Coordinates of C-alpha atoms and ligand atoms in Angstrom, one line a residue:
M108 CA 0.0 0.0 0.0
E109 CA 1.2 3.5 -0.8
E110 CA 2.5 5.6 2.1
N111 CA -0.3 7.3 4.0
A112 CA -2.9 5.5 1.8
K113 CA -5.9 4.4 3.7
P114 CA -7.8 1.2 2.9
T115 CA -10.7 2.3 0.7
S116 CA -12.6 -0.9 0.4
A117 CA -13.8 -3.6 2.7
P118 CA -11.5 -6.6 3.2
Q119 CA -12.2 -9.6 0.9
G120 CA -15.0 -11.7 2.4
E121 CA -17.9 -10.7 4.4
C122 CA -19.1 -7.1 4.2
R123 CA -21.8 -6.7 6.7
M124 CA -23.6 -3.9 8.5
D125 CA -21.9 -1.9 11.3
T126 CA -25.2 -0.5 12.6
R127 CA -28.3 -2.5 13.4
P128 CA -31.7 -1.0 12.7
E129 CA -33.6 0.4 15.7
D130 CA -36.0 -1.8 17.5
C131 CA -39.4 -1.9 15.8
V132 CA -42.6 -3.6 14.9
I133 CA -43.0 -4.9 11.3
V134 CA -46.6 -5.2 10.2
I135 CA -47.2 -7.0 6.9
F136 CA -50.6 -6.5 5.3
G137 CA -51.5 -9.4 3.0
A138 CA -49.4 -11.7 5.1
S139 CA -51.4 -14.7 3.9
G140 CA -50.2 -14.1 0.3
D141 CA -47.6 -15.2 -2.1
L142 CA -45.1 -12.3 -1.7
S143 CA -45.1 -12.7 2.1
A144 CA -44.4 -16.4 2.0
R145 CA -42.0 -16.5 -0.9
K146 CA -40.0 -13.4 -0.3
L147 CA -40.7 -11.4 2.8
F148 CA -40.5 -14.0 5.5
P149 CA -37.5 -15.8 4.0
A150 CA -35.7 -12.4 3.9
L151 CA -36.7 -11.6 7.5
A152 CA -35.6 -15.0 8.6
R153 CA -32.2 -14.6 6.9
L154 CA -31.7 -11.2 8.4
F155 CA -32.6 -12.6 11.8
Q156 CA -30.2 -15.5 11.4
V157 CA -27.2 -13.3 10.5
G158 CA -28.0 -10.8 13.3
D159 CA -29.1 -7.9 11.0
L160 CA -32.6 -7.4 12.4
P161 CA -33.0 -5.1 15.4
R162 CA -32.1 -6.5 18.7
N163 CA -35.7 -6.4 19.8
F164 CA -38.6 -6.6 17.3
A165 CA -42.0 -8.2 16.6
I166 CA -43.5 -9.2 13.3
V167 CA -47.3 -8.9 12.9
G168 CA -49.0 -10.5 9.9
A169 CA -52.4 -8.9 9.0
A170 CA -54.9 -10.1 6.4
R171 CA -58.5 -11.1 6.0
S172 CA -57.9 -14.8 6.3
R173 CA -59.1 -16.0 9.8
M174 CA -56.4 -17.9 11.6
A175 CA -54.8 -18.1 15.0
T176 CA -51.3 -16.9 15.5
E177 CA -50.1 -20.5 15.9
E178 CA -51.6 -21.4 12.6
F179 CA -49.9 -18.4 10.9
R180 CA -46.6 -19.3 12.5
E181 CA -46.9 -22.9 11.2
S182 CA -47.7 -21.6 7.6
M183 CA -44.6 -19.4 7.8
R184 CA -42.5 -22.3 9.1
E185 CA -43.6 -24.3 6.1
A186 CA -42.8 -21.4 3.8
L187 CA -39.3 -21.2 5.2
A188 CA -38.9 -24.9 4.9
R189 CA -39.9 -24.6 1.2
S190 CA -37.4 -21.8 0.6
G191 CA -34.6 -23.7 2.4
H192 CA -34.3 -20.9 5.0
L193 CA -35.4 -23.0 8.0
L194 CA -32.0 -24.8 8.2
E195 CA -29.6 -23.3 10.7
L196 CA -32.4 -20.9 11.9
D197 CA -33.4 -20.6 15.6
W198 CA -37.0 -21.0 14.6
G199 CA -38.1 -21.3 18.3
E200 CA -36.8 -17.8 19.0
L201 CA -38.0 -16.3 15.8
S202 CA -41.5 -17.8 15.9
Q203 CA -42.2 -16.3 19.3
R204 CA -41.8 -12.9 17.7
I205 CA -44.4 -13.6 15.0
H206 CA -48.0 -12.7 15.5
Y207 CA -51.2 -12.5 13.5
Q208 CA -54.2 -10.2 13.4
A209 CA -57.2 -10.9 11.1
L210 CA -58.9 -7.8 9.7
E211 CA -61.0 -6.5 6.8
Y212 CA -59.0 -4.0 4.8
D213 CA -61.8 -1.5 4.6
A214 CA -63.2 -1.7 8.2
L215 CA -61.9 0.7 10.8
G216 CA -62.7 -1.6 13.7
G217 CA -59.9 -4.1 12.6
Y218 CA -57.3 -1.3 12.6
L219 CA -58.3 0.0 16.0
E220 CA -57.9 -3.6 17.2
L221 CA -54.6 -3.8 15.4
S222 CA -53.5 -0.5 17.0
R223 CA -54.3 -1.8 20.5
F224 CA -52.5 -5.1 19.7
I225 CA -49.3 -3.3 18.6
T226 CA -49.3 -1.0 21.6
G227 CA -49.7 -4.0 23.9
L228 CA -46.8 -5.7 22.2
E229 CA -44.6 -2.6 22.5
E230 CA -45.4 -2.3 26.1
R231 CA -44.8 -6.0 26.8
L232 CA -41.5 -6.1 24.8
G233 CA -40.2 -2.7 25.8
L234 CA -40.3 -1.5 22.1
P235 CA -39.9 2.3 21.4
G236 CA -42.8 2.7 19.1
N237 CA -41.1 2.5 15.7
R238 CA -43.4 0.8 13.1
M239 CA -43.1 -0.3 9.6
F240 CA -46.2 -1.1 7.6
Y241 CA -45.6 -3.2 4.5
L242 CA -48.4 -3.4 1.9
A243 CA -48.1 -6.9 0.4
I244 CA -51.6 -6.6 -0.9
P245 CA -53.1 -6.0 -4.4
P246 CA -52.4 -2.5 -5.5
T247 CA -56.2 -1.7 -5.7
L248 CA -56.1 -1.8 -1.8
Y249 CA -53.2 0.6 -1.2
E250 CA -55.4 3.7 -0.9
T251 CA -57.9 1.9 1.3
V252 CA -55.3 0.6 3.7
A253 CA -53.4 3.9 3.8
G254 CA -56.6 5.7 4.6
M255 CA -57.5 3.3 7.4
L256 CA -54.0 3.6 8.9
G257 CA -54.5 7.3 9.0
A258 CA -58.1 7.1 10.4
S259 CA -57.0 4.7 13.1
G260 CA -54.1 6.9 14.2
L261 CA -51.6 4.3 13.0
S262 CA -49.9 6.6 10.5
G263 CA -47.6 8.1 13.1
R264 CA -49.0 11.7 12.7
G265 CA -47.9 13.7 15.7
V266 CA -45.6 11.1 17.0
E267 CA -42.2 12.7 17.8
H268 CA -40.3 10.0 19.6
A269 CA -40.5 7.2 17.0
W270 CA -40.8 6.6 13.3
T271 CA -43.6 5.1 11.2
R272 CA -42.9 4.0 7.7
L273 CA -45.1 2.8 4.9
V274 CA -43.8 0.3 2.3
V275 CA -45.6 0.1 -1.1
E276 CA -44.9 -2.5 -3.7
K277 CA -44.9 -1.7 -7.4
P278 CA -47.0 -1.0 -9.5
F279 CA -47.4 2.7 -8.4
G280 CA -50.5 3.4 -10.5
S281 CA -51.3 2.2 -14.0
D282 CA -50.8 5.6 -15.7
L283 CA -49.9 9.2 -14.8
A284 CA -53.3 10.0 -13.5
S285 CA -53.7 7.0 -11.3
A286 CA -50.1 7.4 -10.0
R287 CA -51.0 10.9 -8.9
T288 CA -54.3 9.8 -7.3
L289 CA -52.5 7.1 -5.4
D290 CA -49.8 9.6 -4.3
E291 CA -52.5 12.0 -3.0
A292 CA -54.1 9.2 -1.1
L293 CA -50.8 8.2 0.6
H294 CA -49.8 11.8 1.3
A295 CA -53.2 12.5 2.9
H296 CA -51.8 10.5 5.9
F297 CA -48.0 10.0 5.4
R298 CA -45.2 12.4 4.6
E299 CA -42.9 11.7 1.7
E300 CA -40.0 10.6 4.0
Q301 CA -42.3 8.0 5.5
I302 CA -43.1 6.4 2.2
F303 CA -40.9 3.7 0.7
R304 CA -41.8 2.7 -2.9
I305 CA -40.1 -0.6 -3.5
D306 CA -38.5 -1.8 -6.7
H307 CA -36.7 -4.9 -5.5
Y308 CA -34.8 -5.0 -8.8
L309 CA -32.8 -2.0 -7.7
A310 CA -31.7 -3.9 -4.6
K311 CA -30.0 -6.6 -6.6
E312 CA -26.3 -6.6 -5.9
T313 CA -25.2 -6.4 -9.5
I314 CA -27.6 -3.5 -10.2
Q315 CA -26.2 -1.5 -7.3
N316 CA -22.8 -2.4 -8.6
I317 CA -23.4 -0.3 -11.8
L318 CA -23.1 2.9 -9.8
L319 CA -20.0 1.6 -8.0
F320 CA -18.4 0.5 -11.2
R321 CA -19.1 3.9 -12.9
F322 CA -18.2 6.2 -10.1
A323 CA -15.5 4.3 -8.2
N324 CA -13.2 3.9 -11.2
A325 CA -11.5 6.8 -13.0
V326 CA -11.0 5.0 -16.3
F327 CA -14.6 4.6 -17.6
E328 CA -16.3 7.9 -16.8
P329 CA -14.2 10.0 -19.2
V330 CA -15.4 7.9 -22.1
W331 CA -19.0 7.5 -20.9
N332 CA -20.5 10.1 -23.2
R333 CA -21.5 11.0 -26.8
N334 CA -17.8 11.4 -27.9
Y335 CA -17.1 7.7 -27.4
V336 CA -20.4 5.8 -27.1
E337 CA -22.3 4.8 -30.2
Y338 CA -25.3 3.4 -28.3
V339 CA -26.5 1.9 -25.0
S340 CA -28.7 -1.2 -25.1
I341 CA -30.7 -2.3 -22.1
V342 CA -32.1 -5.8 -22.4
A343 CA -34.3 -7.8 -19.9
A344 CA -35.4 -11.0 -21.6
E345 CA -37.5 -13.6 -19.9
D346 CA -37.9 -17.2 -21.2
L347 CA -41.1 -17.7 -19.2
G348 CA -44.5 -16.8 -20.5
V349 CA -47.3 -15.2 -18.6
E350 CA -47.6 -18.2 -16.2
H351 CA -50.4 -17.7 -13.6
R352 CA -50.4 -13.9 -13.8
A353 CA -52.6 -13.4 -16.8
G354 CA -55.2 -11.5 -14.9
Y355 CA -52.7 -8.8 -14.1
Y356 CA -50.6 -9.0 -17.3
E357 CA -53.6 -8.6 -19.6
Q358 CA -54.1 -5.1 -18.1
A359 CA -50.4 -4.3 -17.7
G360 CA -48.5 -5.7 -20.7
V361 CA -44.8 -5.3 -21.1
L362 CA -44.7 -1.5 -21.0
R363 CA -46.3 -1.2 -17.5
D364 CA -44.9 -4.5 -16.2
M365 CA -41.2 -3.8 -17.1
F366 CA -40.6 -0.4 -18.7
Q367 CA -42.3 1.8 -16.1
N368 CA -40.1 0.4 -13.3
H369 CA -37.1 -1.8 -13.9
M370 CA -36.1 -0.7 -17.4
M371 CA -36.3 3.0 -16.4
Q372 CA -34.2 2.4 -13.4
L373 CA -31.5 0.7 -15.5
L374 CA -31.6 3.6 -18.0
A375 CA -31.1 6.1 -15.1
L376 CA -28.2 4.1 -13.7
A377 CA -26.5 3.9 -17.1
A378 CA -27.1 7.6 -18.0
M379 CA -27.0 9.6 -14.8
E380 CA -24.4 12.2 -13.9
P381 CA -22.2 11.5 -10.9
P382 CA -24.0 12.5 -7.7
T383 CA -22.0 14.8 -5.5
L384 CA -22.3 12.3 -2.7
F385 CA -23.3 8.6 -2.5
H386 CA -26.4 9.6 -0.5
A387 CA -30.1 8.9 -1.1
G388 CA -31.1 12.6 -1.8
E389 CA -28.2 13.2 -4.2
V390 CA -28.6 9.9 -6.1
L391 CA -32.4 10.2 -6.5
D392 CA -32.0 13.8 -7.7
E393 CA -29.6 12.7 -10.5
K394 CA -32.0 10.0 -11.6
V395 CA -34.8 12.5 -11.8
K396 CA -32.6 14.7 -14.0
V397 CA -32.2 11.8 -16.4
Y398 CA -36.0 11.4 -16.6
K399 CA -36.4 15.1 -17.2
C400 CA -34.0 14.9 -20.1
L401 CA -35.9 12.0 -21.9
R402 CA -36.9 13.2 -25.3
P403 CA -40.7 13.1 -25.4
F404 CA -42.1 10.3 -27.4
D405 CA -43.2 11.6 -30.8
P406 CA -46.4 9.9 -31.9
A407 CA -45.6 11.2 -35.5
V408 CA -42.5 8.9 -35.5
G409 CA -44.4 6.3 -33.5
F410 CA -43.5 2.9 -34.7
G411 CA -40.3 4.2 -36.2
Q412 CA -38.9 4.2 -32.7
L413 CA -41.0 1.4 -31.1
V414 CA -41.6 -2.2 -31.9
L415 CA -44.3 -4.1 -30.1
G416 CA -44.7 -7.8 -30.2
Q417 CA -46.8 -10.7 -28.8
Y418 CA -45.6 -14.3 -28.6
G419 CA -47.4 -16.7 -30.8
P420 CA -47.1 -20.5 -30.6
G421 CA -43.5 -21.9 -30.5
K422 CA -42.0 -23.9 -33.4
E423 CA -43.8 -27.2 -33.8
G424 CA -46.3 -26.1 -31.2
A425 CA -43.8 -26.8 -28.4
L426 CA -45.0 -23.7 -26.5
P427 CA -48.4 -22.1 -26.5
G428 CA -48.9 -18.6 -27.9
Y429 CA -49.9 -15.8 -25.5
R430 CA -53.6 -15.9 -26.7
E431 CA -53.7 -19.6 -25.8
E432 CA -52.6 -19.0 -22.2
K433 CA -55.1 -19.5 -19.4
N434 CA -57.2 -16.4 -18.7
V435 CA -55.9 -14.5 -21.7
A436 CA -58.5 -13.2 -24.2
P437 CA -58.3 -15.1 -27.5
N438 CA -58.1 -11.7 -29.3
S439 CA -55.8 -10.0 -26.8
T440 CA -53.7 -7.1 -28.1
T441 CA -51.6 -7.0 -25.0
P442 CA -47.9 -6.6 -26.0
T443 CA -45.5 -9.1 -24.4
F444 CA -42.4 -7.6 -26.2
A445 CA -41.3 -4.0 -26.7
M446 CA -38.2 -2.3 -28.0
L447 CA -38.0 1.4 -27.6
K448 CA -35.4 3.7 -29.0
A449 CA -35.1 6.5 -26.5
H450 CA -32.9 9.6 -26.3
V451 CA -31.5 11.5 -23.3
D452 CA -31.4 15.1 -24.4
N453 CA -28.5 16.5 -22.5
W454 CA -24.9 17.5 -23.1
R455 CA -23.5 14.1 -22.3
W456 CA -25.8 12.0 -24.4
Q457 CA -26.9 14.1 -27.3
G458 CA -27.3 11.8 -30.4
V459 CA -26.7 8.6 -28.5
P460 CA -29.7 6.2 -28.8
F461 CA -30.7 4.1 -25.8
Y462 CA -32.4 0.9 -27.0
I463 CA -34.6 -0.5 -24.3
T464 CA -35.9 -4.1 -24.9
S465 CA -37.9 -6.5 -22.8
G466 CA -40.0 -9.4 -23.6
K467 CA -41.6 -12.7 -22.4
R468 CA -41.0 -16.1 -23.9
L469 CA -37.8 -15.1 -25.5
A470 CA -35.1 -17.6 -26.3
R471 CA -33.5 -17.4 -22.8
K472 CA -33.5 -15.3 -19.7
L473 CA -31.0 -12.5 -19.9
T474 CA -30.5 -9.1 -18.3
R475 CA -27.7 -6.8 -19.4
I476 CA -26.7 -3.3 -20.2
V477 CA -24.4 -3.1 -23.3
V478 CA -22.4 0.1 -23.9
K479 CA -21.2 0.0 -27.5
F480 CA -18.3 2.3 -28.1
K481 CA -17.5 4.0 -31.4
E482 CA -15.0 2.6 -33.8
V483 CA -11.5 4.0 -33.8
P484 CA -11.6 7.4 -35.6
H485 CA -9.1 6.3 -38.3
S486 CA -8.0 2.7 -39.1
I487 CA -4.3 2.5 -39.7
Y488 CA -4.9 -1.2 -40.7
R489 CA -7.2 -0.3 -43.6
R490 CA -4.8 -1.7 -46.2
V491 CA -4.6 -5.1 -44.4
L492 CA -7.9 -5.3 -42.5
G493 CA -10.2 -2.8 -44.3
E494 CA -11.8 0.3 -42.8
H495 CA -13.6 -1.2 -39.8
V496 CA -12.0 -2.3 -36.6
S497 CA -14.6 -3.8 -34.3
A498 CA -15.5 -1.4 -31.5
N499 CA -15.2 -2.0 -27.8
R500 CA -18.2 -3.2 -25.9
L501 CA -18.8 -3.1 -22.3
V502 CA -21.4 -5.6 -21.1
M503 CA -22.8 -5.4 -17.6
E504 CA -24.8 -8.5 -17.0
T505 CA -27.1 -9.4 -14.1
Y506 CA -28.4 -12.7 -15.4
P507 CA -27.3 -15.4 -16.1
Q508 CA -23.8 -14.2 -15.2
E509 CA -23.3 -11.6 -12.6
S510 CA -20.4 -10.1 -14.6
I511 CA -18.8 -7.2 -16.4
N512 CA -17.0 -7.8 -19.7
L513 CA -15.0 -5.4 -21.8
S514 CA -14.2 -6.6 -25.3
F515 CA -11.2 -5.2 -27.2
Q516 CA -9.0 -6.0 -30.2
V517 CA -5.8 -7.9 -30.0
K518 CA -3.5 -9.5 -32.6
N519 CA -4.2 -13.1 -33.4
P520 CA -1.0 -15.1 -33.0
G521 CA 0.6 -16.3 -36.3
P522 CA 2.4 -14.9 -39.3
R523 CA -0.6 -13.3 -40.9
F524 CA -1.7 -10.0 -39.5
C525 CA -5.2 -10.3 -38.2
L526 CA -7.2 -9.2 -35.2
R527 CA -9.3 -11.1 -32.8
T528 CA -11.6 -10.0 -30.1
A529 CA -10.5 -10.6 -26.5
S530 CA -12.3 -9.7 -23.3
M531 CA -11.5 -8.7 -19.8
S532 CA -14.1 -10.4 -17.5
F533 CA -15.1 -9.8 -14.0
D534 CA -17.4 -12.1 -12.1
F535 CA -19.3 -10.4 -9.3
Q536 CA -18.6 -13.2 -6.8
Q537 CA -14.9 -13.2 -7.6
G538 CA -12.9 -13.0 -4.4
Y539 CA -16.0 -12.8 -2.2
T540 CA -16.5 -15.5 0.3
G541 CA -19.4 -14.1 2.4
P542 CA -23.1 -15.1 2.1
P543 CA -25.1 -13.5 -0.8
L544 CA -27.6 -10.8 0.1
D545 CA -31.1 -11.2 -1.4
S546 CA -32.8 -8.1 -2.8
Y547 CA -35.7 -8.3 -0.3
E548 CA -33.2 -8.6 2.6
K549 CA -31.7 -5.4 1.3
V550 CA -35.0 -3.5 0.9
L551 CA -36.3 -4.5 4.3
L552 CA -33.1 -3.6 5.9
D553 CA -33.0 -0.2 4.2
C554 CA -36.6 0.6 5.2
M555 CA -35.7 -0.1 8.8
L556 CA -32.7 2.1 8.5
G557 CA -34.7 4.8 6.8
D558 CA -32.4 4.9 3.7
H559 CA -34.3 5.8 0.5
M560 CA -31.4 5.3 -1.9
L561 CA -32.9 2.2 -3.5
F562 CA -36.5 3.3 -3.6
W563 CA -38.6 5.3 -6.1
S564 CA -39.2 8.9 -5.4
Q565 CA -42.7 10.2 -6.4
D566 CA -41.3 12.7 -8.9
A567 CA -39.4 9.9 -10.7
V568 CA -42.6 7.8 -10.8
E569 CA -44.5 10.7 -12.3
L570 CA -41.8 11.6 -14.8
C571 CA -41.6 8.0 -16.0
W572 CA -45.3 7.8 -16.4
G573 CA -45.3 11.1 -18.1
F574 CA -42.8 9.8 -20.6
L575 CA -44.6 6.5 -21.2
T576 CA -48.2 7.7 -21.3
P577 CA -48.0 8.9 -25.0
V578 CA -46.5 5.5 -25.8
L579 CA -49.3 3.7 -24.0
E580 CA -51.9 5.9 -25.6
M581 CA -50.6 5.4 -29.1
C582 CA -50.5 1.6 -28.5
E583 CA -53.9 1.3 -26.8
R584 CA -56.0 4.0 -28.4
C585 CA -55.1 3.6 -32.0
D586 CA -57.9 2.3 -34.3
D587 CA -56.3 -1.1 -34.8
P588 CA -53.8 -2.2 -32.1
N589 CA -53.4 -5.5 -33.9
A590 CA -51.9 -3.7 -36.9
H591 CA -48.8 -2.8 -34.9
L592 CA -48.4 -6.0 -32.9
R593 CA -45.7 -8.2 -34.4
V594 CA -46.2 -11.8 -33.6
Y595 CA -43.0 -13.7 -32.7
P596 CA -42.7 -17.5 -32.1
A597 CA -42.4 -18.4 -28.4
G598 CA -38.8 -19.3 -27.7
S599 CA -37.4 -16.9 -30.3
W600 CA -35.6 -13.6 -29.9
G601 CA -38.7 -11.5 -30.6
P602 CA -40.0 -10.0 -33.9
R603 CA -37.8 -9.5 -36.9
E604 CA -38.7 -5.7 -36.8
A605 CA -36.8 -5.3 -33.6
Q606 CA -33.6 -6.3 -35.4
E607 CA -34.5 -3.8 -38.1
L608 CA -34.9 -1.0 -35.5
H609 CA -31.7 -1.9 -33.8
H610 CA -29.1 -3.7 -36.0
G611 CA -26.8 -4.3 -33.1
F612 CA -29.5 -6.3 -31.1
R613 CA -28.2 -9.7 -32.1
K614 CA -24.7 -8.9 -30.9
D615 CA -26.1 -7.3 -27.8
I616 CA -27.7 -10.6 -26.8
G617 CA -24.6 -12.5 -27.7
L618 CA -25.9 -14.2 -30.8
D619 CA -23.1 -13.4 -33.2
P620 CA -19.6 -13.9 -32.1
I621 CA -18.2 -10.5 -31.0
A622 CA -16.1 -9.3 -34.0
Ligands
NDP2 P1 -51.6 -12.0 -3.5 O1 -52.5 -12.1 -4.6 O2 -51.0 -13.3 -3.0 O3 -52.4 -11.2 -2.4 C1 -51.9 -11.0 -1.0 C2 -53.0 -11.1 -0.1 O4 -53.9 -10.0 -0.3 C3 -53.8 -12.4 -0.2 O5 -53.2 -13.4 0.6 C4 -55.1 -12.0 0.3 O6 -55.1 -12.1 1.7 C5 -55.2 -10.5 0.0 N1 -56.0 -10.3 -1.3 C6 -55.8 -10.8 -2.5 N2 -56.7 -10.5 -3.4 C7 -57.6 -9.7 -2.7 C8 -58.8 -9.0 -3.0 N3 -59.2 -9.0 -4.3 N4 -59.4 -8.3 -2.1 C9 -58.9 -8.2 -0.8 N5 -57.8 -8.9 -0.5 C10 -57.1 -9.6 -1.3 O7 -50.5 -10.9 -3.8 P2 -48.9 -11.1 -3.8 O8 -48.5 -11.5 -2.4 O9 -48.4 -11.8 -4.9 O10 -48.4 -9.6 -4.0 C11 -48.6 -8.5 -3.1 C12 -48.2 -7.2 -3.7 O11 -46.8 -7.3 -4.0 C13 -48.9 -6.8 -4.9 O12 -49.0 -5.5 -5.0 C14 -47.9 -7.3 -6.0 O13 -48.1 -6.4 -7.2 C15 -46.6 -7.0 -5.4 N6 -45.5 -7.9 -5.9 C16 -45.6 -9.2 -5.7 C17 -44.5 -10.0 -6.1 C18 -44.6 -11.5 -6.0 O14 -43.5 -12.1 -6.3 N7 -45.6 -12.1 -5.5 C19 -43.3 -9.4 -6.8 C20 -43.3 -8.0 -6.8 C21 -44.4 -7.2 -6.4 P3 -56.4 -12.2 2.6 O15 -57.5 -12.8 1.7 O16 -56.1 -13.2 3.6 O17 -56.7 -10.9 3.0

């Protein structure tokens, strides 16, 4: 180490919290549901197991289903067994901290009862009054539950000595108007700093790593702009179809399901300016600035910058088409694939297209951001190799690899002068020996710590809806939505038109050898 240099990074291996969250009560509405059993309780159990939960806490499940606390504990024990989280866990100790209260979401009496129950627990356990309310319920109930929390005095209004936080799962509305209505309903009882809008995608380790990679290294940022970058491509491909979520997906489609949240977050991470400090307020502000710079969608150009698709049956009928899926209308015009060519109109990115692509039933699951750099300005090899020398590509992949790859040109060994593409590769787990951190563990922990860094701010939600609303309107309100829906075979890489809109797409998804 250089003289006077201080260690700037954690030692290899475990990198855990140095502060524990304050003691609190965690209330999960919809605790009888899928999210609670598959994600929230396994995450809470892991945090408990590694000692990252508060020293003193209680978890209260709340839902309509009538069941005794013992029955609820047993269902959570089974859920933990299914997820593999029961092993090595002191279930006896954790289970004693889990409680259950049945209520109707729209009846005040149940909330008054819940309030008495929580106060009783706090007195008995010596808890300071900090409360986190997690809405793991259908989005149609958010306004009702927030209103009832306010009416029953559970929203923490006027409480000085302790915090009350409200955690809301995506989707945050289904368009700009409904997002604003929801926000007004939440703000009628909660202040902005009490509200945590979750996008668990953001809490994935490799997604967080994008900002670290960009702003903790001096070599990439100087070339991260219009002078050196030809395009940025953001791809989130799923191999699964609509599965059991047709009821929701028929209304949402790919634009609401993926673009309004995950894809816009990836765009912001790739495009944002360096924040002055790695702190929630500064980071969220920089993301908002990216959304403000998005060039408004031009309906006149319309399908010149957007490809919509829907999966049809796979080759030889191996996979059903979207319209053949359970609970999908046989004449459904819901898009399951979209590629959008977007522009960030600012000094850094002027003229650089951002291709944003997501789809269901594609050839394989893949999530990556590709930064394609420009070719060298002048090829000194033109007499031996022609004009074009393949450009550098930086691929930040979240799935299936958690990796970063930079491709570059080197000489091929041998007497003839020719180039080949080599790559520098980084595997996210490289040199790390500690346990992985699941995204729900991270969001629950950050809520308890009051850190908004990985959550959506309302202005970002509104700006993104504002950007996407003309796209949605064009797709949904045109005379014949079918006319613009390109059918692609299930299990393929989407409609041919996508490759026409973005010629580099095949390379971005690794289909052609990098040349
Ligand atoms: P569920 O459909 O499993 O519903 C959760 C609970 O809400 C149910 O157990 C039920 O409890 C109650 N509920 C369901 N439908 C109704 C209804 N029509 N009226 C009143 N109560 C109802 O939802 P999830 O757990 O899958 O999701 C919860 C939230 O999290 C949703 O907003 C979803 O969008 C979001 N989310 C879910 C993910 C997941 O992986 N599941 C991933 C990302 C976000 P009871 O009848 O006992 O009251």
